[in-house]
PDB file of C-alpha atoms in Angstrom:
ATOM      1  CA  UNK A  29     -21.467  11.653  -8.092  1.00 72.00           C
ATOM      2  CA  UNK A  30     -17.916  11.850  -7.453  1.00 79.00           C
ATOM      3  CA  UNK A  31     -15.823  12.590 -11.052  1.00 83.00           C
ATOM      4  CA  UNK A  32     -13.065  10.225 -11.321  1.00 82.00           C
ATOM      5  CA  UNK A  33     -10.109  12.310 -11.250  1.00 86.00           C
ATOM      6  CA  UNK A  34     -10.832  13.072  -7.869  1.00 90.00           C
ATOM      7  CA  UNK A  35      -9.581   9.770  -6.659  1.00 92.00           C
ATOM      8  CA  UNK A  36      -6.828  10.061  -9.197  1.00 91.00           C
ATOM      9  CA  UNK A  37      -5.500  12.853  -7.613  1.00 91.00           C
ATOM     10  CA  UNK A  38      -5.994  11.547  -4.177  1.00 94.00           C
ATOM     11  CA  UNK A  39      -4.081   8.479  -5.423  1.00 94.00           C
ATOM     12  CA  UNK A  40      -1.336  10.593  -6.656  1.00 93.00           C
ATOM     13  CA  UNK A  41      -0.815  11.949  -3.084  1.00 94.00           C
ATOM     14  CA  UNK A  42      -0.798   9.055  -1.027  1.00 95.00           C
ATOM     15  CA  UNK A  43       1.347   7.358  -3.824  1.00 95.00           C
ATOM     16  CA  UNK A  44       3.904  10.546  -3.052  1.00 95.00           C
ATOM     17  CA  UNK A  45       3.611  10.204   0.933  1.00 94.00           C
ATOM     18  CA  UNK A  46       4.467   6.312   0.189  1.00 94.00           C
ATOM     19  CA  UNK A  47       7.627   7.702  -1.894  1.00 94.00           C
ATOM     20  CA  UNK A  48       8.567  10.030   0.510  1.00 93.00           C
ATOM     21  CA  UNK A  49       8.267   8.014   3.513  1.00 92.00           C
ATOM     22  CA  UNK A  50      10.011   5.382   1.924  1.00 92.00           C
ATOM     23  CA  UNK A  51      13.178   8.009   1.423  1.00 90.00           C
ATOM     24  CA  UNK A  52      12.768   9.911   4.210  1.00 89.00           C
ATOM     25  CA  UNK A  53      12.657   7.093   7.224  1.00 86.00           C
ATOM     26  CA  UNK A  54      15.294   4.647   8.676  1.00 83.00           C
ATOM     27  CA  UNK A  55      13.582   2.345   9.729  1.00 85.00           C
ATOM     28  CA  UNK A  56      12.920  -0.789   7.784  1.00 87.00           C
ATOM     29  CA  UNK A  57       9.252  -1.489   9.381  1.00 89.00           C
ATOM     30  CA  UNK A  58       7.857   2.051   8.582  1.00 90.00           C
ATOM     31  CA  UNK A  59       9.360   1.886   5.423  1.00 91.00           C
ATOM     32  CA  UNK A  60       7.273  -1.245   4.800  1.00 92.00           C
ATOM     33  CA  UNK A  61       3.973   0.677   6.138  1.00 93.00           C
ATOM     34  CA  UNK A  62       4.861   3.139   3.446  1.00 95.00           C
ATOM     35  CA  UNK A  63       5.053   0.933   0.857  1.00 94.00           C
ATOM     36  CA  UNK A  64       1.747  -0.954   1.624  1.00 93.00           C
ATOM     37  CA  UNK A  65       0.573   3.097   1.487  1.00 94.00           C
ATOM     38  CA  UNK A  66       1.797   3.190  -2.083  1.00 95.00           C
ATOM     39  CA  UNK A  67       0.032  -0.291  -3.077  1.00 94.00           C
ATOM     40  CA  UNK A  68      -3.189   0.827  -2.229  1.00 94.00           C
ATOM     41  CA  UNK A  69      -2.881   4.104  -3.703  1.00 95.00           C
ATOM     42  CA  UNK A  70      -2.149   2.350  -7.014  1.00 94.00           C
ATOM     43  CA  UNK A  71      -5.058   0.061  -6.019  1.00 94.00           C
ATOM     44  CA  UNK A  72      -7.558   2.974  -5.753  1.00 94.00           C
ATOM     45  CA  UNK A  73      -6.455   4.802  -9.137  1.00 92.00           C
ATOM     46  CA  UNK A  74      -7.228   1.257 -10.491  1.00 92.00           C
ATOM     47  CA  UNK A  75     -10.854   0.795  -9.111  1.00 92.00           C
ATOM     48  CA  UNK A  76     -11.393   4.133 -10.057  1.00 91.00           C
ATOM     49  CA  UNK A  77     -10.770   3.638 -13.674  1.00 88.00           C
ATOM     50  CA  UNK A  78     -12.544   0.018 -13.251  1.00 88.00           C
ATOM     51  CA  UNK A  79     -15.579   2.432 -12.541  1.00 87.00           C
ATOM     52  CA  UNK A  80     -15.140   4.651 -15.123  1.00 83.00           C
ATOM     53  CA  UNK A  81     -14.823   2.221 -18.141  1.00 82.00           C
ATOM     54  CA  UNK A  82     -17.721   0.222 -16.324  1.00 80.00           C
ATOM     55  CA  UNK A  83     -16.101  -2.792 -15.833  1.00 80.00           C
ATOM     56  CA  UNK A  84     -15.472  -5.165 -12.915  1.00 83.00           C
ATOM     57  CA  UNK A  85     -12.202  -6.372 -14.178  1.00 87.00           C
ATOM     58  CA  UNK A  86     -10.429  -3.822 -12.391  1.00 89.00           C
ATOM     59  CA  UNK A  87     -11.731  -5.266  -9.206  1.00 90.00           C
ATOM     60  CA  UNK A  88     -10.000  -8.495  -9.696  1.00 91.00           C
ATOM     61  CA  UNK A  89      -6.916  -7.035 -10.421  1.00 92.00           C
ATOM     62  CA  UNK A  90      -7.238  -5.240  -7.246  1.00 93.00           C
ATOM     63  CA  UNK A  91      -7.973  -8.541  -5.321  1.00 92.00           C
ATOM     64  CA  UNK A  92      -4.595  -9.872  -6.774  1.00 93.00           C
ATOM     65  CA  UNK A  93      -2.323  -6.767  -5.908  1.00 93.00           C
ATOM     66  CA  UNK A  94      -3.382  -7.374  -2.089  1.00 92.00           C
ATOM     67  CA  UNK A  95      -2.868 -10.959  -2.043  1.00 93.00           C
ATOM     68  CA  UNK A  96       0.795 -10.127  -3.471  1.00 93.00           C
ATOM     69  CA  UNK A  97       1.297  -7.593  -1.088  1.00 92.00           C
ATOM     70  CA  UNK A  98       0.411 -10.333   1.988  1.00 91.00           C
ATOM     71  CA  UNK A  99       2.832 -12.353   0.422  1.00 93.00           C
ATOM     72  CA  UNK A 100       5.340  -9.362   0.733  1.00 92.00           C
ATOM     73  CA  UNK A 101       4.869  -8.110   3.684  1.00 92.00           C
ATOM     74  CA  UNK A 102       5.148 -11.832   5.466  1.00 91.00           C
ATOM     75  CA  UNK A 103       8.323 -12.781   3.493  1.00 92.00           C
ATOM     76  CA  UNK A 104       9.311  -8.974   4.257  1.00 91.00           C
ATOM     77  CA  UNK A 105       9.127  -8.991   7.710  1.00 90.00           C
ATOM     78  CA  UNK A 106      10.468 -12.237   8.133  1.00 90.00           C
ATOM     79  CA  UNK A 107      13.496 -11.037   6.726  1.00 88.00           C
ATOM     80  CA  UNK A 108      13.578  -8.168   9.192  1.00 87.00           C
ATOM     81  CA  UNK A 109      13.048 -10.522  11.932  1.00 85.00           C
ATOM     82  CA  UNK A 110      16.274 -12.312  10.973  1.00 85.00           C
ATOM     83  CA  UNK A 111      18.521  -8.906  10.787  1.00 84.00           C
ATOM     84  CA  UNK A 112      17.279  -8.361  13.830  1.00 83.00           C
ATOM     85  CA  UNK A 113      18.439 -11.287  15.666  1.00 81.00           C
ATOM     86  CA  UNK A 114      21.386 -11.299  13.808  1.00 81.00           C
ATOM     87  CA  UNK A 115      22.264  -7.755  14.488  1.00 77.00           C
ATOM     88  CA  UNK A 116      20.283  -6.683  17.484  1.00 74.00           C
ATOM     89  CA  UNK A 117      19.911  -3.521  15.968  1.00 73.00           C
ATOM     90  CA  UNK A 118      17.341  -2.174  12.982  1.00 73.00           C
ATOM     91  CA  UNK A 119      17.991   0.725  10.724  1.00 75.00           C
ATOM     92  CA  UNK A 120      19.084   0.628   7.144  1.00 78.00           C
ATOM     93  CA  UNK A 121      21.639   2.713   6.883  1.00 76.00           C
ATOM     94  CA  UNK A 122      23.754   0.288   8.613  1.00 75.00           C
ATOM     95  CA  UNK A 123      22.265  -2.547   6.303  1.00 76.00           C
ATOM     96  CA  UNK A 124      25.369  -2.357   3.856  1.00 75.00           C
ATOM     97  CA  UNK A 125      26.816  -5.436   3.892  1.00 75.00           C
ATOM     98  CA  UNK A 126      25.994  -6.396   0.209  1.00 75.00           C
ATOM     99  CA  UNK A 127      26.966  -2.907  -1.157  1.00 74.00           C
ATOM    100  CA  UNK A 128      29.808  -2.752  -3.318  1.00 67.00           C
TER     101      UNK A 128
ATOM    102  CA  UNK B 144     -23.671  14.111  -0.742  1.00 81.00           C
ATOM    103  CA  UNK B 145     -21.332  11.986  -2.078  1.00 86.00           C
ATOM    104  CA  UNK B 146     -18.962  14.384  -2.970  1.00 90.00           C
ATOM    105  CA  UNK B 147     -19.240  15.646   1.399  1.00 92.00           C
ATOM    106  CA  UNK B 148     -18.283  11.869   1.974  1.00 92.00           C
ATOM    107  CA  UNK B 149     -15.283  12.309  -0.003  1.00 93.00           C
ATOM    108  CA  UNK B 150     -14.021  14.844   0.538  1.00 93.00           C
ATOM    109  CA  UNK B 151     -14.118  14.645   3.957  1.00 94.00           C
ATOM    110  CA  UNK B 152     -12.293  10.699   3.745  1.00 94.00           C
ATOM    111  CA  UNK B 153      -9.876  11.976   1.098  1.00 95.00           C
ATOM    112  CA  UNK B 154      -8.881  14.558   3.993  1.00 95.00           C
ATOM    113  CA  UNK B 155      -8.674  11.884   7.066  1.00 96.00           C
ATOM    114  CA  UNK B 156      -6.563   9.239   3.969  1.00 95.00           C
ATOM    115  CA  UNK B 157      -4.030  12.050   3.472  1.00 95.00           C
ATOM    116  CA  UNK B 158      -3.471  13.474   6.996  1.00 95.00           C
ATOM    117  CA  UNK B 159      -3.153  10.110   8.484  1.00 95.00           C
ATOM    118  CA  UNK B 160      -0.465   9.297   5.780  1.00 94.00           C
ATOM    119  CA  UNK B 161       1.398  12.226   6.384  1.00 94.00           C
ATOM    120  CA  UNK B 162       1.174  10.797  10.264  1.00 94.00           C
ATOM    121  CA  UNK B 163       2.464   7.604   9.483  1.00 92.00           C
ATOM    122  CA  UNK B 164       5.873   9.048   7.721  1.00 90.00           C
ATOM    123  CA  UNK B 165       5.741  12.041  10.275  1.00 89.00           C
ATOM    124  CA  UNK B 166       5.608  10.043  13.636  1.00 87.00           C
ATOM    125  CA  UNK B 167       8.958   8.417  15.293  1.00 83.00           C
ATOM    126  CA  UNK B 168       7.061   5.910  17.360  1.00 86.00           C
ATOM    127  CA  UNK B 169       6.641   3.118  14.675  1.00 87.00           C
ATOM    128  CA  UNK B 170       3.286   1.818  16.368  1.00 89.00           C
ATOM    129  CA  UNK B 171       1.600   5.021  16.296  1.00 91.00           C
ATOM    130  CA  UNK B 172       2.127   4.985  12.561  1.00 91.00           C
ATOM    131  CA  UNK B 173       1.105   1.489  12.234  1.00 92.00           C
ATOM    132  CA  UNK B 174      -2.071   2.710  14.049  1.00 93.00           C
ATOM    133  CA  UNK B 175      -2.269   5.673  11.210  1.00 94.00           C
ATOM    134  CA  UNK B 176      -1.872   3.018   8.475  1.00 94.00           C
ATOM    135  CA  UNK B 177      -4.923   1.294   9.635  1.00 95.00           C
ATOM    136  CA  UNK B 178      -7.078   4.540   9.782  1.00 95.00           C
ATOM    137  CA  UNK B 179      -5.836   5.310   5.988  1.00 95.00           C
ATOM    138  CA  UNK B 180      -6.557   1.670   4.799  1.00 95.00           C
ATOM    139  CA  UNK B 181     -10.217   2.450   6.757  1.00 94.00           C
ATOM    140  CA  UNK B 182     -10.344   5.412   4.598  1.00 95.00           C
ATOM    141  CA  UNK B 183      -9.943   3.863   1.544  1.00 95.00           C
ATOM    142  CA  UNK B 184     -12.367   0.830   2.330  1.00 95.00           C
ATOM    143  CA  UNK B 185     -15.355   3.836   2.572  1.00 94.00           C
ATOM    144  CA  UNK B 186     -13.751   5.329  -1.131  1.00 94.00           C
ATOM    145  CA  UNK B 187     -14.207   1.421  -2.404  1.00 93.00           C
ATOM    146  CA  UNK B 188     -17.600   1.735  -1.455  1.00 91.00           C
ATOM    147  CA  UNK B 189     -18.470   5.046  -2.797  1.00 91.00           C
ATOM    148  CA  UNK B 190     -16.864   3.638  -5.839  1.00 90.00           C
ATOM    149  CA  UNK B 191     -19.234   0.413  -5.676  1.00 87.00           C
ATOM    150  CA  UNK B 192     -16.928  -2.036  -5.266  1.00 88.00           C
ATOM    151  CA  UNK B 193     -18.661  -3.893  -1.817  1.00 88.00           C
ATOM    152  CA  UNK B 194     -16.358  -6.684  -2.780  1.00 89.00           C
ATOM    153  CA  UNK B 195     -13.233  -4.722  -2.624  1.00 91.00           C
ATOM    154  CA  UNK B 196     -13.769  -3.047   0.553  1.00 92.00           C
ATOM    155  CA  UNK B 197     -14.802  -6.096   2.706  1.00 91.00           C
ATOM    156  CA  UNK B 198     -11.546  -7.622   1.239  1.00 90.00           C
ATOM    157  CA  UNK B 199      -9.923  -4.115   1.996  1.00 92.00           C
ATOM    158  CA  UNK B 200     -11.020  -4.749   6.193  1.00 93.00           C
ATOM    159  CA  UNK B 201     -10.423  -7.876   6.317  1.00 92.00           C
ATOM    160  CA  UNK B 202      -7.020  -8.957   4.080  1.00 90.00           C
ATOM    161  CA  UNK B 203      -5.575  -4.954   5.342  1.00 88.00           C
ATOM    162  CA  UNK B 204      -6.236  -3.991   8.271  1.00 86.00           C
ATOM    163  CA  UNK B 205      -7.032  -7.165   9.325  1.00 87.00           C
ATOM    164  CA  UNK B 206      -4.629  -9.683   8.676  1.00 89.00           C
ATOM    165  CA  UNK B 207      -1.512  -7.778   7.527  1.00 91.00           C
ATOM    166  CA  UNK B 208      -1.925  -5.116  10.407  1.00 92.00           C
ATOM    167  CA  UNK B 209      -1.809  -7.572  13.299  1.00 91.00           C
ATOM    168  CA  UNK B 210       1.292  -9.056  11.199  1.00 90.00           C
ATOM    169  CA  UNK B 211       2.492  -4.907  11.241  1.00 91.00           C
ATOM    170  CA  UNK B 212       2.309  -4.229  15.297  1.00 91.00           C
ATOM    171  CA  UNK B 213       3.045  -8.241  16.076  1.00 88.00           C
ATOM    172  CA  UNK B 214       7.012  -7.125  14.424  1.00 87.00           C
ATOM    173  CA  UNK B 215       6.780  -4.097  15.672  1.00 87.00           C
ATOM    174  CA  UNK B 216       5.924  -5.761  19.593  1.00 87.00           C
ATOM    175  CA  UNK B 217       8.754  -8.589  18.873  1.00 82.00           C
ATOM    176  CA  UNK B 218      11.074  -6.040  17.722  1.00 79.00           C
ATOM    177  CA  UNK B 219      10.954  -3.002  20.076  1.00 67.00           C
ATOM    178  CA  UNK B 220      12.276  -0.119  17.543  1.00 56.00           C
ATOM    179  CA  UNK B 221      11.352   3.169  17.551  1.00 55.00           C
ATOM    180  CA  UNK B 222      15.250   3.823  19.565  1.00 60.00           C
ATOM    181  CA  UNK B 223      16.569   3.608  15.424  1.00 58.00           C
ATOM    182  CA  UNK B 224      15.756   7.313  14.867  1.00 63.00           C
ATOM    183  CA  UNK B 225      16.602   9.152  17.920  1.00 63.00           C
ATOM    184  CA  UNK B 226      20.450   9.652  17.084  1.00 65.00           C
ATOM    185  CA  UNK B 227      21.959  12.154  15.174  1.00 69.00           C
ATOM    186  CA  UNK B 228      21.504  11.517  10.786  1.00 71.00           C
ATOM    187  CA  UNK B 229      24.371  10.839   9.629  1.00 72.00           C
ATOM    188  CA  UNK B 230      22.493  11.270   5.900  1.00 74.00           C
ATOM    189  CA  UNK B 231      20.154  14.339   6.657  1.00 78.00           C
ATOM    190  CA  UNK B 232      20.779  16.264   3.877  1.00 80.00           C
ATOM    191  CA  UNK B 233      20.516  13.221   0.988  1.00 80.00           C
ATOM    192  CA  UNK B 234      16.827  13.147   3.188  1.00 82.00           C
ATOM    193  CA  UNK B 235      16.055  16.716   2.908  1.00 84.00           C
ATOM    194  CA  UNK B 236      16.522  16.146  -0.891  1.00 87.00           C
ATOM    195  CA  UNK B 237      13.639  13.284  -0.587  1.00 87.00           C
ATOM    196  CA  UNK B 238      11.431  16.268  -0.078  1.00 88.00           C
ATOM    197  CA  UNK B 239      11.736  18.125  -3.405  1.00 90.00           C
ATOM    198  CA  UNK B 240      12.208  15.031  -5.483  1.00 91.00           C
ATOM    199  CA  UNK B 241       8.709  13.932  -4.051  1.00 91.00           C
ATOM    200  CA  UNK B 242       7.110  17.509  -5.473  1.00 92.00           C
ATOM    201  CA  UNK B 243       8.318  17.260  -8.549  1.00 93.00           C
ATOM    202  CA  UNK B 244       6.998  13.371  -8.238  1.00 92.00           C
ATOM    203  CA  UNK B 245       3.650  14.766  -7.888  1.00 91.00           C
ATOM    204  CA  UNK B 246       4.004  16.972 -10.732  1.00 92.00           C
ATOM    205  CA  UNK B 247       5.236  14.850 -12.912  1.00 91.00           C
ATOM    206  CA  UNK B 248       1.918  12.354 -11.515  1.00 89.00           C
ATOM    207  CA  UNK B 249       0.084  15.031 -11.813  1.00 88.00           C
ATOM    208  CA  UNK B 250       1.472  16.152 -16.177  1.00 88.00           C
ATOM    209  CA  UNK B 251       0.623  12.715 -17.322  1.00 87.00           C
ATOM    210  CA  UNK B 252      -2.631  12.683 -15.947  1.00 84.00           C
ATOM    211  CA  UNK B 253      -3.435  15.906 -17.892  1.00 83.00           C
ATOM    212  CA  UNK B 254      -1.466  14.824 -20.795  1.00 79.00           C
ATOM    213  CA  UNK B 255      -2.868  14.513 -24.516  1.00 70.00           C
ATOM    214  CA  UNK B 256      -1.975  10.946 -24.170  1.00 67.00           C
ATOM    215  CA  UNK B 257      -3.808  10.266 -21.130  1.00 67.00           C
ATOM    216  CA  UNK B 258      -6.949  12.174 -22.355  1.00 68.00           C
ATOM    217  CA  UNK B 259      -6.833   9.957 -25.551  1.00 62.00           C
ATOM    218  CA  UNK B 260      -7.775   6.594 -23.500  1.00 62.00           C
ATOM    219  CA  UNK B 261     -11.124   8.628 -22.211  1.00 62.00           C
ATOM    220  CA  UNK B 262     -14.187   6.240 -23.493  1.00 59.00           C
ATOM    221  CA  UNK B 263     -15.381   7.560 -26.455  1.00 55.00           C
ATOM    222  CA  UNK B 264     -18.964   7.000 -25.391  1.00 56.00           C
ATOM    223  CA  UNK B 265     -20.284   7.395 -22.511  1.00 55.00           C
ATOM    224  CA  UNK B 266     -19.138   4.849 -20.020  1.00 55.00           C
ATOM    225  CA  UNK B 267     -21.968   1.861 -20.058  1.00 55.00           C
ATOM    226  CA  UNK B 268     -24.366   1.881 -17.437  1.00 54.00           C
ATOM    227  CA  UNK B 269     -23.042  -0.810 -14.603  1.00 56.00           C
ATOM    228  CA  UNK B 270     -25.665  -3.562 -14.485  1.00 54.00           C
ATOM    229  CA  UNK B 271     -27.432  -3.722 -10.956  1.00 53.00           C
ATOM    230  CA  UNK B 272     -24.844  -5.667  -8.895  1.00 53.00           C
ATOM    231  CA  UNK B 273     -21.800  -4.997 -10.787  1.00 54.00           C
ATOM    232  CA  UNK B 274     -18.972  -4.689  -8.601  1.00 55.00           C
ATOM    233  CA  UNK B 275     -20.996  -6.713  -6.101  1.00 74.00           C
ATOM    234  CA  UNK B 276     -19.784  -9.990  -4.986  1.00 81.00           C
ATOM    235  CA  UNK B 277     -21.680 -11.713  -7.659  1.00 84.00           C
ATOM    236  CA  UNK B 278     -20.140 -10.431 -10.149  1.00 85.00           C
ATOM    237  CA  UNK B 279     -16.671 -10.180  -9.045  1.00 86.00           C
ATOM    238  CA  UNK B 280     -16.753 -13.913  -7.687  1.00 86.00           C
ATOM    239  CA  UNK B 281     -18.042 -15.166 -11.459  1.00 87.00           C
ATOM    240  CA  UNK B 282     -15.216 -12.851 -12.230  1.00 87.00           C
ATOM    241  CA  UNK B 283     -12.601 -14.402 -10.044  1.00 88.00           C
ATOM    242  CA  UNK B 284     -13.918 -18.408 -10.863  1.00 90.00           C
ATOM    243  CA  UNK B 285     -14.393 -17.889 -14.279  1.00 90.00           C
ATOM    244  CA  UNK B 286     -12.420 -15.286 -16.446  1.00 90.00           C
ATOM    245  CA  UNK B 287      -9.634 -15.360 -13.827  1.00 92.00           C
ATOM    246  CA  UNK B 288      -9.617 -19.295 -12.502  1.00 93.00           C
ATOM    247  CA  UNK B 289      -6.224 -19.499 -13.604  1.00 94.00           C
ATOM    248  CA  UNK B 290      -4.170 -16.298 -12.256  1.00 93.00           C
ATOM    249  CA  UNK B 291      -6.543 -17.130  -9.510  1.00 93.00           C
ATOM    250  CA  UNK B 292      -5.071 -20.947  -8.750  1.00 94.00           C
ATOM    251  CA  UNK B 293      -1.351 -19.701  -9.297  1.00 94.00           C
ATOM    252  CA  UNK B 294      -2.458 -17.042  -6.217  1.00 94.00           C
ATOM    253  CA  UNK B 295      -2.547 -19.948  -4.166  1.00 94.00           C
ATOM    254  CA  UNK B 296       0.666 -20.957  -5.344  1.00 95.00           C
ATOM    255  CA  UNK B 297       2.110 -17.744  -4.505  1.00 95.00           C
ATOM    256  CA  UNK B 298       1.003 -17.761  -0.923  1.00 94.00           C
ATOM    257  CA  UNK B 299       2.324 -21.502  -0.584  1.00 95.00           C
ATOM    258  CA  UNK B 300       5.182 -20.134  -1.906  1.00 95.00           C
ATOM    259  CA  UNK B 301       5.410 -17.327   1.022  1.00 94.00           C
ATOM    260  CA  UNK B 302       4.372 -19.396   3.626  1.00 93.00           C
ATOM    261  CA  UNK B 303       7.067 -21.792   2.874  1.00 94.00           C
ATOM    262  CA  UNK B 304       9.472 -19.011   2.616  1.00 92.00           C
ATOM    263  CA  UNK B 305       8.622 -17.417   6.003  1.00 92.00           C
ATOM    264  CA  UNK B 306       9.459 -20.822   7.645  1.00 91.00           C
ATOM    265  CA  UNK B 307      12.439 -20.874   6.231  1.00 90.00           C
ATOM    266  CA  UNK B 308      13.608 -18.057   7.069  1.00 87.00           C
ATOM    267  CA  UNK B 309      12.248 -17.695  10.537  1.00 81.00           C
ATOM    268  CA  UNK B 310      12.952 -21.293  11.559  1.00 81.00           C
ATOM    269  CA  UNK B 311      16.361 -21.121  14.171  1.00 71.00           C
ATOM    270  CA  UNK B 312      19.271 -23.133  13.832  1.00 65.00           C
ATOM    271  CA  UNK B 313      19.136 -26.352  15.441  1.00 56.00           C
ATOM    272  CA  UNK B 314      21.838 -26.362  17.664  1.00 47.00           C
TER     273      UNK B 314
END
């Protein structure tokens, strides 16, 4: 039996990896792959307190944070697809067009 | 037994993360990303949640993988990062700002408050099946028919958006 705050803590980490990737890299596509890392991190912590308290809920509310994040990552990289073509080029430090 | 399994996954979830922000070749890390979602399918099921991880194979590293290296293919990056960083210190800062993250993940979860939402009693015994398909389908259908229908909505929603967006100019 594995106590829950094991997978807490695990959560934590790959929740700060996510954070750190998503600071840390220039480029818009890995910087999606680290926020899908930070989604499931947040699903895990959730499933793991689903077990704890005994109920199933948590499951479902799992389910529903990855169909979101399907939903996100299509519109998302759709949008990188267009920047690409319009821009032939990909990093977003040179996306500053709508800064003020 | 269990506690072998994990530990040995949790290791494998958290090096192959630290691959997937560590690598420059973007496909390499999408690669990592699938091993980690693979990871946590096996803690789903150590948790009991069968459900969950079949979702977790086939929605993840399934469906929104192929979707990951089919960009990456159309794209060809991985030339973005080679040049100097015009930025490198504000990203050497990322690096202590994500400690003190973790520690400030890491102070709630030990907190008073925290501690206070502990069950009282002992958690109840799962009924045989719980977290099973059964249950988690009479879940989804019944308690959750209606966040479930506007799901659909959602994705319509996306899919509509996508074509949008991706559809060229005529002319």
């Amino acid at each position: 039996m594995v106590p829950e705050s094991y997978y807490t803590a695990l959560s934590a980490i790959l929740f700060t990896i996510g954070v750190v990737g998503v600071l840390v890299r220039r480029n818009p596509l890995v910087i999606f792959m680290s926020i899908e890392l930070m989604l499931n991190a947040a699903n895990l912590a959730l499933v793991a307190f689903g077990h704890r308290f005994g109920a199933a809920d948590a499951q479902v509310l799992a389910f529903f944070v990855m169909t979101v994040a399907a939903a996100e990552v299509a519109v998302g990289l759709a949008i990188i697809v267009t920047i690409f073509r319009l821009r032939r080029r990909l990093s977003v430090d040179e996306l500053s067009i709508m800064r003020w | 037994m269990n506690l072998v399994v994990f530990f040995v996954v949790a290791v494998v979830a958290v090096a192959s993360a630290l691959a997937l922000v560590l690598r420059r070749n973007p496909i390499h890390g999408a690669l990592f990303l699938v091993v980690n979602l693979g990871c946590v399918a096996v803690l789903y099921l150590l948790l009991s949640a069968e459900f969950l991880a079949l979702a977790q194979v086939i929605i993840y590293a399934g469906a929104i993988m192929v979707l990951f290296v089919f960009a990456i293919m159309v794209l060809i990056p991985g030339k973005e990062e080679t040049g100097p960083d015009p930025l490198r210190p504000q990203r050497l800062l990322a690096l202590p700002l994500g400690a003190v993250l973790l520690l400030e993940i890491a102070l709630i979860l030990k907190s008073s408050v925290f501690q206070a939402a502990q069950p009282v009693a002992p958690p109840p015994a799962l009924p045989a099946g719980a977290g099973g398909i059964e249950t988690v389908g009479r879940l989804l259908l019944r308690d959750y028919l209606f966040p479930f229908e506007v799901t659909s909505v959602l994705l319509l929603a996306a899919l509509v958006g996508v074509l949008a967006l991706a559809k060229r100019k005529a002319g």
